[in-house]
XYZ file of C-alpha atoms in Angstrom:
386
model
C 77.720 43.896 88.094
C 79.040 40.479 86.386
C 78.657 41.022 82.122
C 75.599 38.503 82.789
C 73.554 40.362 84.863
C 74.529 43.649 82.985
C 72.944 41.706 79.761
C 70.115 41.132 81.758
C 69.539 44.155 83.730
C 69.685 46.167 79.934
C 67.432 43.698 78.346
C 64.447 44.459 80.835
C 64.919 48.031 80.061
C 64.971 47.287 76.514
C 61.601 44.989 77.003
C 59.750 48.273 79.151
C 61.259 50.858 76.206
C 59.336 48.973 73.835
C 56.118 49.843 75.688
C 57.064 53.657 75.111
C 56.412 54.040 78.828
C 56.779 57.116 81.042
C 60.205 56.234 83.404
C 62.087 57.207 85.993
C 65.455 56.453 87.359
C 66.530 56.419 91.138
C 70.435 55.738 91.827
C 70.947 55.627 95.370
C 73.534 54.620 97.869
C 74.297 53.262 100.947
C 77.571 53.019 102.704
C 77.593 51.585 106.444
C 80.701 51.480 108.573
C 80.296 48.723 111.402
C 82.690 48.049 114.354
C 81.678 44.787 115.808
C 78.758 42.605 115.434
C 80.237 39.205 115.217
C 78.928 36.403 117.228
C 82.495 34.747 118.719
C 84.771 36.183 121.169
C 88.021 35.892 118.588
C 86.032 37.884 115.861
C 85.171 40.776 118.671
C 86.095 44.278 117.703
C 85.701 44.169 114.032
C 85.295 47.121 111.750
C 84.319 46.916 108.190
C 82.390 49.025 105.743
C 79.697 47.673 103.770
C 78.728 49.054 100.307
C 75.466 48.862 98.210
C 74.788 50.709 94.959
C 71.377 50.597 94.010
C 70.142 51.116 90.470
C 66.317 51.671 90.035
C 63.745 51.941 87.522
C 60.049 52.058 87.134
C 57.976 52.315 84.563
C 54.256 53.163 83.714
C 51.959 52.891 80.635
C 47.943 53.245 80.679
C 47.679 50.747 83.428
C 50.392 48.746 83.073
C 54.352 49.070 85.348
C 57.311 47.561 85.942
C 60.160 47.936 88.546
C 63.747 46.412 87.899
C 66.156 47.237 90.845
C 69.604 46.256 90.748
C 72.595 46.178 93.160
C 76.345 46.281 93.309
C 77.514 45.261 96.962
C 81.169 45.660 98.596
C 82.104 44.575 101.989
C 86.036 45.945 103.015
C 87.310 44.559 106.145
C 89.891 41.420 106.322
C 88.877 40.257 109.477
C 84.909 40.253 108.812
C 85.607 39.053 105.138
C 87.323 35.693 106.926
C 85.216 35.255 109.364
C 81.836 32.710 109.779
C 79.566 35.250 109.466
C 80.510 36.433 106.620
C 80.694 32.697 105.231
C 77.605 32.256 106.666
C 76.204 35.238 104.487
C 77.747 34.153 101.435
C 75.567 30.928 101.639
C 72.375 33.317 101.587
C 70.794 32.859 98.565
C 66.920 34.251 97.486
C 64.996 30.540 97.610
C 64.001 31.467 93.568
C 64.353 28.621 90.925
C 66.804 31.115 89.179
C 69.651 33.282 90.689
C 69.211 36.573 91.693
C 73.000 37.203 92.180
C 76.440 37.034 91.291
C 79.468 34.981 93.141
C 81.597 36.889 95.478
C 84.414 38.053 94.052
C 87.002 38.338 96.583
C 89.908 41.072 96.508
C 92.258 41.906 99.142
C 90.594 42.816 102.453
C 86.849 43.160 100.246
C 84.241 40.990 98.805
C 81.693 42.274 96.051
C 79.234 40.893 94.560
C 76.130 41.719 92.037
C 72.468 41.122 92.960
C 68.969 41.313 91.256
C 66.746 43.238 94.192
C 63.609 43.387 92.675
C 62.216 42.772 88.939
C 58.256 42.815 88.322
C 55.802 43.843 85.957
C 52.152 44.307 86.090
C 48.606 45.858 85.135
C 46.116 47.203 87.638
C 42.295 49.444 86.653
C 39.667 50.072 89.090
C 38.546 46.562 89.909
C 42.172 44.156 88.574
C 45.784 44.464 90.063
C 48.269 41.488 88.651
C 52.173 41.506 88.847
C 54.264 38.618 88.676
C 58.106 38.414 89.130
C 60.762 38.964 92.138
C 58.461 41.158 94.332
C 57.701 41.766 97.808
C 54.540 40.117 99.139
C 53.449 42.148 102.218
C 51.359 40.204 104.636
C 50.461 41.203 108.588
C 50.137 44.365 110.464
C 52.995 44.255 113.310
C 55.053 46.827 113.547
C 57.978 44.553 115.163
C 57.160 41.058 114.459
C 54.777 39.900 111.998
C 54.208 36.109 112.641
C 51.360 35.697 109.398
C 54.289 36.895 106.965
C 56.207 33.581 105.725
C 56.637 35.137 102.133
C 58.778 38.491 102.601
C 59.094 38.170 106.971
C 61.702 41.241 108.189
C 64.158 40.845 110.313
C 64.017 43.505 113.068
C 67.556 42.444 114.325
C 69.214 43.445 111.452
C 70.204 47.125 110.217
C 67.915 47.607 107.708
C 65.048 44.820 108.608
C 63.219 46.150 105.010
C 66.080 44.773 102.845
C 64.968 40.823 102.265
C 64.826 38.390 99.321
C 62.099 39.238 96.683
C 60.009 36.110 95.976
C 59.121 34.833 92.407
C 55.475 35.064 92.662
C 52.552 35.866 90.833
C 50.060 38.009 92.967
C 46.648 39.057 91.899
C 44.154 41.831 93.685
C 40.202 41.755 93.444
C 38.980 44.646 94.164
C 35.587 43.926 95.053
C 33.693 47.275 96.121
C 35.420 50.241 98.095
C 35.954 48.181 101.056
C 36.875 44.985 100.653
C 39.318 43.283 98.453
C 40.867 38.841 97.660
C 44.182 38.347 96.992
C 45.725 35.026 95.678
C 49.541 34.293 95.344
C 51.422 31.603 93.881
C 55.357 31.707 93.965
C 57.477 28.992 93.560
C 61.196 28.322 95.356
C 64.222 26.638 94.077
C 63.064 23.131 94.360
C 60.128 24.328 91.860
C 57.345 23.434 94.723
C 54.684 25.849 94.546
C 53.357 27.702 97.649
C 50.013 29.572 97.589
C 48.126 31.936 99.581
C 44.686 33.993 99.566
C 43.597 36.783 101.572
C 39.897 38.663 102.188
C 40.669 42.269 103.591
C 37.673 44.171 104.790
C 37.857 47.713 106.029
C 35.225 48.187 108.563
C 33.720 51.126 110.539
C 35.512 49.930 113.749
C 38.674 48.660 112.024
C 40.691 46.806 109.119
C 40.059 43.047 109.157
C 41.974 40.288 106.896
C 41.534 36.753 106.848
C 44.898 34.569 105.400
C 45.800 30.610 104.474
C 48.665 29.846 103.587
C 49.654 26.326 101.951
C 53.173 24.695 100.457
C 54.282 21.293 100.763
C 55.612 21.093 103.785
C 53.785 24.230 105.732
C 50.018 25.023 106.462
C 48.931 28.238 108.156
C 45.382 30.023 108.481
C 45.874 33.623 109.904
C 43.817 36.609 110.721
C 44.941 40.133 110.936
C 43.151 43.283 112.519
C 44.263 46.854 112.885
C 41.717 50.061 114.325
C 41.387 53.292 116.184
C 40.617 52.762 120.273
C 37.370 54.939 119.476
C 38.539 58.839 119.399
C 41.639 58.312 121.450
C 43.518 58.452 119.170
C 45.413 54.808 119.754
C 45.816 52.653 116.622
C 45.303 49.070 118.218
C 46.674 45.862 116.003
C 46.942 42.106 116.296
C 47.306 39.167 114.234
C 47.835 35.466 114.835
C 48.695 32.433 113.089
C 48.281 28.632 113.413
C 51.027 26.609 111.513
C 51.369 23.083 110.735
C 54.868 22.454 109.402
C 57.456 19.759 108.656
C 60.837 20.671 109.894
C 63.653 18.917 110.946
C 64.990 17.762 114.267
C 68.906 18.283 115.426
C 69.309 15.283 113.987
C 67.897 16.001 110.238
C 65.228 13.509 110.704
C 61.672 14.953 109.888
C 58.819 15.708 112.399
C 55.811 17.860 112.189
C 55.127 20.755 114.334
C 51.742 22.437 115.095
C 52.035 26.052 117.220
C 50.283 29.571 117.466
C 51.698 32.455 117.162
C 50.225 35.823 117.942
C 50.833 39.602 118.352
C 48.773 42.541 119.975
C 50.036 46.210 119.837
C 49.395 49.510 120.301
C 50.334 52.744 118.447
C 49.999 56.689 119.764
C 51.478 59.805 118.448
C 51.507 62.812 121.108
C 51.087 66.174 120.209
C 54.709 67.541 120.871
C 55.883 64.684 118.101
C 56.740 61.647 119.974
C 55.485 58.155 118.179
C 55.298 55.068 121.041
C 54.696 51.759 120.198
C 53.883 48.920 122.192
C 53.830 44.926 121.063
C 53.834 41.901 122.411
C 54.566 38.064 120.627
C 53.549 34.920 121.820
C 54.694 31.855 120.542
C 53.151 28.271 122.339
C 56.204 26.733 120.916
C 59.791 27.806 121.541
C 62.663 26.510 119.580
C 66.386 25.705 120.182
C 69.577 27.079 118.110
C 70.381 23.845 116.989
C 66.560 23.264 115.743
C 67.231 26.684 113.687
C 70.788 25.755 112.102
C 68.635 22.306 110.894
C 65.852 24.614 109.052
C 67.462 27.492 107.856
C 65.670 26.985 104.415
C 62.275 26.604 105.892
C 58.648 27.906 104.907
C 58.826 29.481 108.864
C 62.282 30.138 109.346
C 61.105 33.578 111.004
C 58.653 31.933 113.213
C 61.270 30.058 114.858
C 61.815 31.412 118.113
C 63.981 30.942 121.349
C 61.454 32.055 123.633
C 57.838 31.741 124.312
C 56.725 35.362 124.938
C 58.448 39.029 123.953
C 57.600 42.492 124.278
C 58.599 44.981 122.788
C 58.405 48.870 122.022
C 59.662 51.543 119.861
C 60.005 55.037 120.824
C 60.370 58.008 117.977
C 60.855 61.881 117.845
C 61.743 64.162 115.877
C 63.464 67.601 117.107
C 62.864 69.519 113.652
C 62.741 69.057 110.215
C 66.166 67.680 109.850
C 66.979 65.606 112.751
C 65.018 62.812 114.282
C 66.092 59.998 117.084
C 64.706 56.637 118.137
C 65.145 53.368 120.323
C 63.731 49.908 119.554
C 63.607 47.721 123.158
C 63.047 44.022 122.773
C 62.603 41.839 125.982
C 62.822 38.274 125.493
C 61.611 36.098 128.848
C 62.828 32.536 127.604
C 63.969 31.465 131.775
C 67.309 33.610 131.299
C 66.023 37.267 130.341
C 67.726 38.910 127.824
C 67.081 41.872 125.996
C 67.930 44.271 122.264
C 68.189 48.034 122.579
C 68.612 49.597 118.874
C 69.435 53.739 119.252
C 69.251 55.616 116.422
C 69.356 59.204 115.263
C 69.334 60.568 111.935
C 70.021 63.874 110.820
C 68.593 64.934 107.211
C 70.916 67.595 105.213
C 68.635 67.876 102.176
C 66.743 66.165 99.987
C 69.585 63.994 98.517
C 71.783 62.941 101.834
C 71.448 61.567 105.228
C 73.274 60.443 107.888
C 72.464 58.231 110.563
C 74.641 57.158 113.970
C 73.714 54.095 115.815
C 73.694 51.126 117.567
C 72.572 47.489 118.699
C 73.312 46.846 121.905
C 72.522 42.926 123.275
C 72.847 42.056 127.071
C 71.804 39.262 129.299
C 73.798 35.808 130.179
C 75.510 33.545 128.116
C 72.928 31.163 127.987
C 70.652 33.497 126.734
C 68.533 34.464 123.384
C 71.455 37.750 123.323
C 73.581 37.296 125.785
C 75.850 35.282 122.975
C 76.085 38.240 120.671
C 78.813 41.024 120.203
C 77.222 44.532 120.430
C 77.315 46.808 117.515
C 78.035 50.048 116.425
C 77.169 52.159 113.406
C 77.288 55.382 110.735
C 75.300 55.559 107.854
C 75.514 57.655 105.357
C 72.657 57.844 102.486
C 73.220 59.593 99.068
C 70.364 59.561 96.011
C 70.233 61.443 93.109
């Protein structure tokens, strides 16, 4: 970390000390090695390791917590460190009217840089919960895409789809009997414009219900979510939807608004001898070119813009024992030109402090198409926390 974000990483611990709070420290690591992966023919055949030392701690006091999380991040490879995607990432910035990380400091064949992950502080009792800072504000019930969530929306492509930008936010919970809970949000991005959200969640004898809106300046979505058990079969059905209204740009930066819907249904079911399946499908009434996506790559719905109409998708899991488990994420997209993602993985635990994981993303249909443009890639992880 730059001396900056040392200073400021220190103070926050200094600020939760002062509360004489029970803590507790996490240090983790994860180191990827890659071969592949980039997205033009004169980058193909890559291999470069990527770095990230993560710093964590939480804190809790009679009602009250905190989280800072802090990260150190080295990329070592001279031929991904030069090329456009890696340019491309070093333009990724968390849309926060403050910065959440350090320049790139470039060395050699490597590129490291410091980052702020996540820094929040709260209170919750029976019937309150408030936290405001960079958090993670969880919205929909998809277990591959989750259309409702323009706040903290994964990205299922990448290697660790979990790993996004916290938003600056302040989020507050009503609990308002056993079943049923509001939640408001207010966060506000780098241009200081405000966007807001509520929520009513309902858990009902037949299933989990949730009504969302969503509202910025230049975005407007009302969303439902519902997720239940298909009587005693044991299948966990889901599905939410959204209808947006937004105001993004066309290929030629002029400014047009866009009304869609977007909606997913899905099915879950664990078997007996330890095999997970999931099912899910996404329908989108609009689809949207690559050009359209370059042109709004700091919108409200950047996740909600597609390149094809209608997916499916499934996930299939197992684990052999106690140590090693395997699974593969399929992803059709039917856009005219079929193309489709296949993500293996298998993971073998040694103990509670390391794991390793071998894998890969494999793209394939024509040139033309949604993947048929994209190198395929290949992986080992290796996790270490203490």
């Amino acid at each position: 970390m730059t001396t900056s974000y040392k200073r400021l990483f220190f103070a926050l611990i200094i600020c939760f000390g002062s509360l004489y709070a029970d803590f507790d420290y996490k240090i983790s690591n994860t180191n990827i090695t890659l071969s592949g992966g980039s997205m033009t023919q004169k980058e193909k055949n890559n291999i470069y390791n990527y770095d990230r030392l993560r710093v964590q701690t939480d804190y809790t006091d009679n009602g009250f917590f905190g989280t800072v999380i802090g990260d150190g991040i080295n990329y070592l490879g001279g031929a991904y460190v030069n090329s456009n995607d890696f340019e491309y990432l070093k333009r990724s910035r968390s849309d926060t009217t403050f910065k959440t990380q350090t320049n790139f400091k470039d060395y050699g064949n490597g590129s490291a840089y410091a980052k702020l992950y996540r820094a929040y502080g709260g209170y919750e009792d029976a019937k309150n919960r408030v936290v405001v800072g960079l958090q993670n504000i969880s919205m929909g019930v998809g277990r591959i895409w989750t259309p409702t969530n323009i706040f903290n929306p994964k990205n299922i492509y990448a290697l660790e789809p979990d790993e996004v930008f916290g938003v600056s936010a302040l989020s507050y919970v009503r609990y308002l009997d056993e079943t049923s809970h509001v939640t408001f949000v207010a966060s506000q991005n780098s241009e200081h414009s405000y966007k807001y959200a509520g929520q009513y969640k309902s858990f009902l004898n037949f299933a989990d219900v949730a009504l969302n809106v969503v509202s910025s300046d230049r975005t407007k979505m009302i969303a439902y979510e519902i997720e239940g058990n298909l009587a005693d079969t044991g299948v966990e059905l889901r599905s939410e939807a959204a209808y947006i209204k937004s105001t993004l740009f066309d290929t030629s930066y002029k400014e047009n608004k866009k009304e869609f819907y977007q909606g997913v249904v899905g099915a879950e079911y664990g078997f007996k001898n330890g095999v997970t399946l999931v099912l899910e499908s996404l329908y989108s009434s609009k689809k949207f070119s690559y050009d359209e996506v370059l042109s709004n790559l700091n919108s409200d719905i950047l996740s909600n813009l597609v390149y094809s109409n209608f997916y499916t998708g499934a996930t299939l899991s197992y684990s052999f024992n106690l140590f090693l488990d395997a699974s593969i994420l399929y992803i059709e997209s039917f856009s005219g030109r079929n193309s489709r993602f296949v993500s293996p993985t298998l993971k073998y635990t040694l103990n509670d402090y390391n794991s390793f994981m071998i894998g890969a993303q494999i793209q394939n249909g024509k040139n033309e198409s949604e993947f048929g443009a994209f190198e395929n890639r290949y992986y080992f992880k290796w996790s270490l926390s203490f």
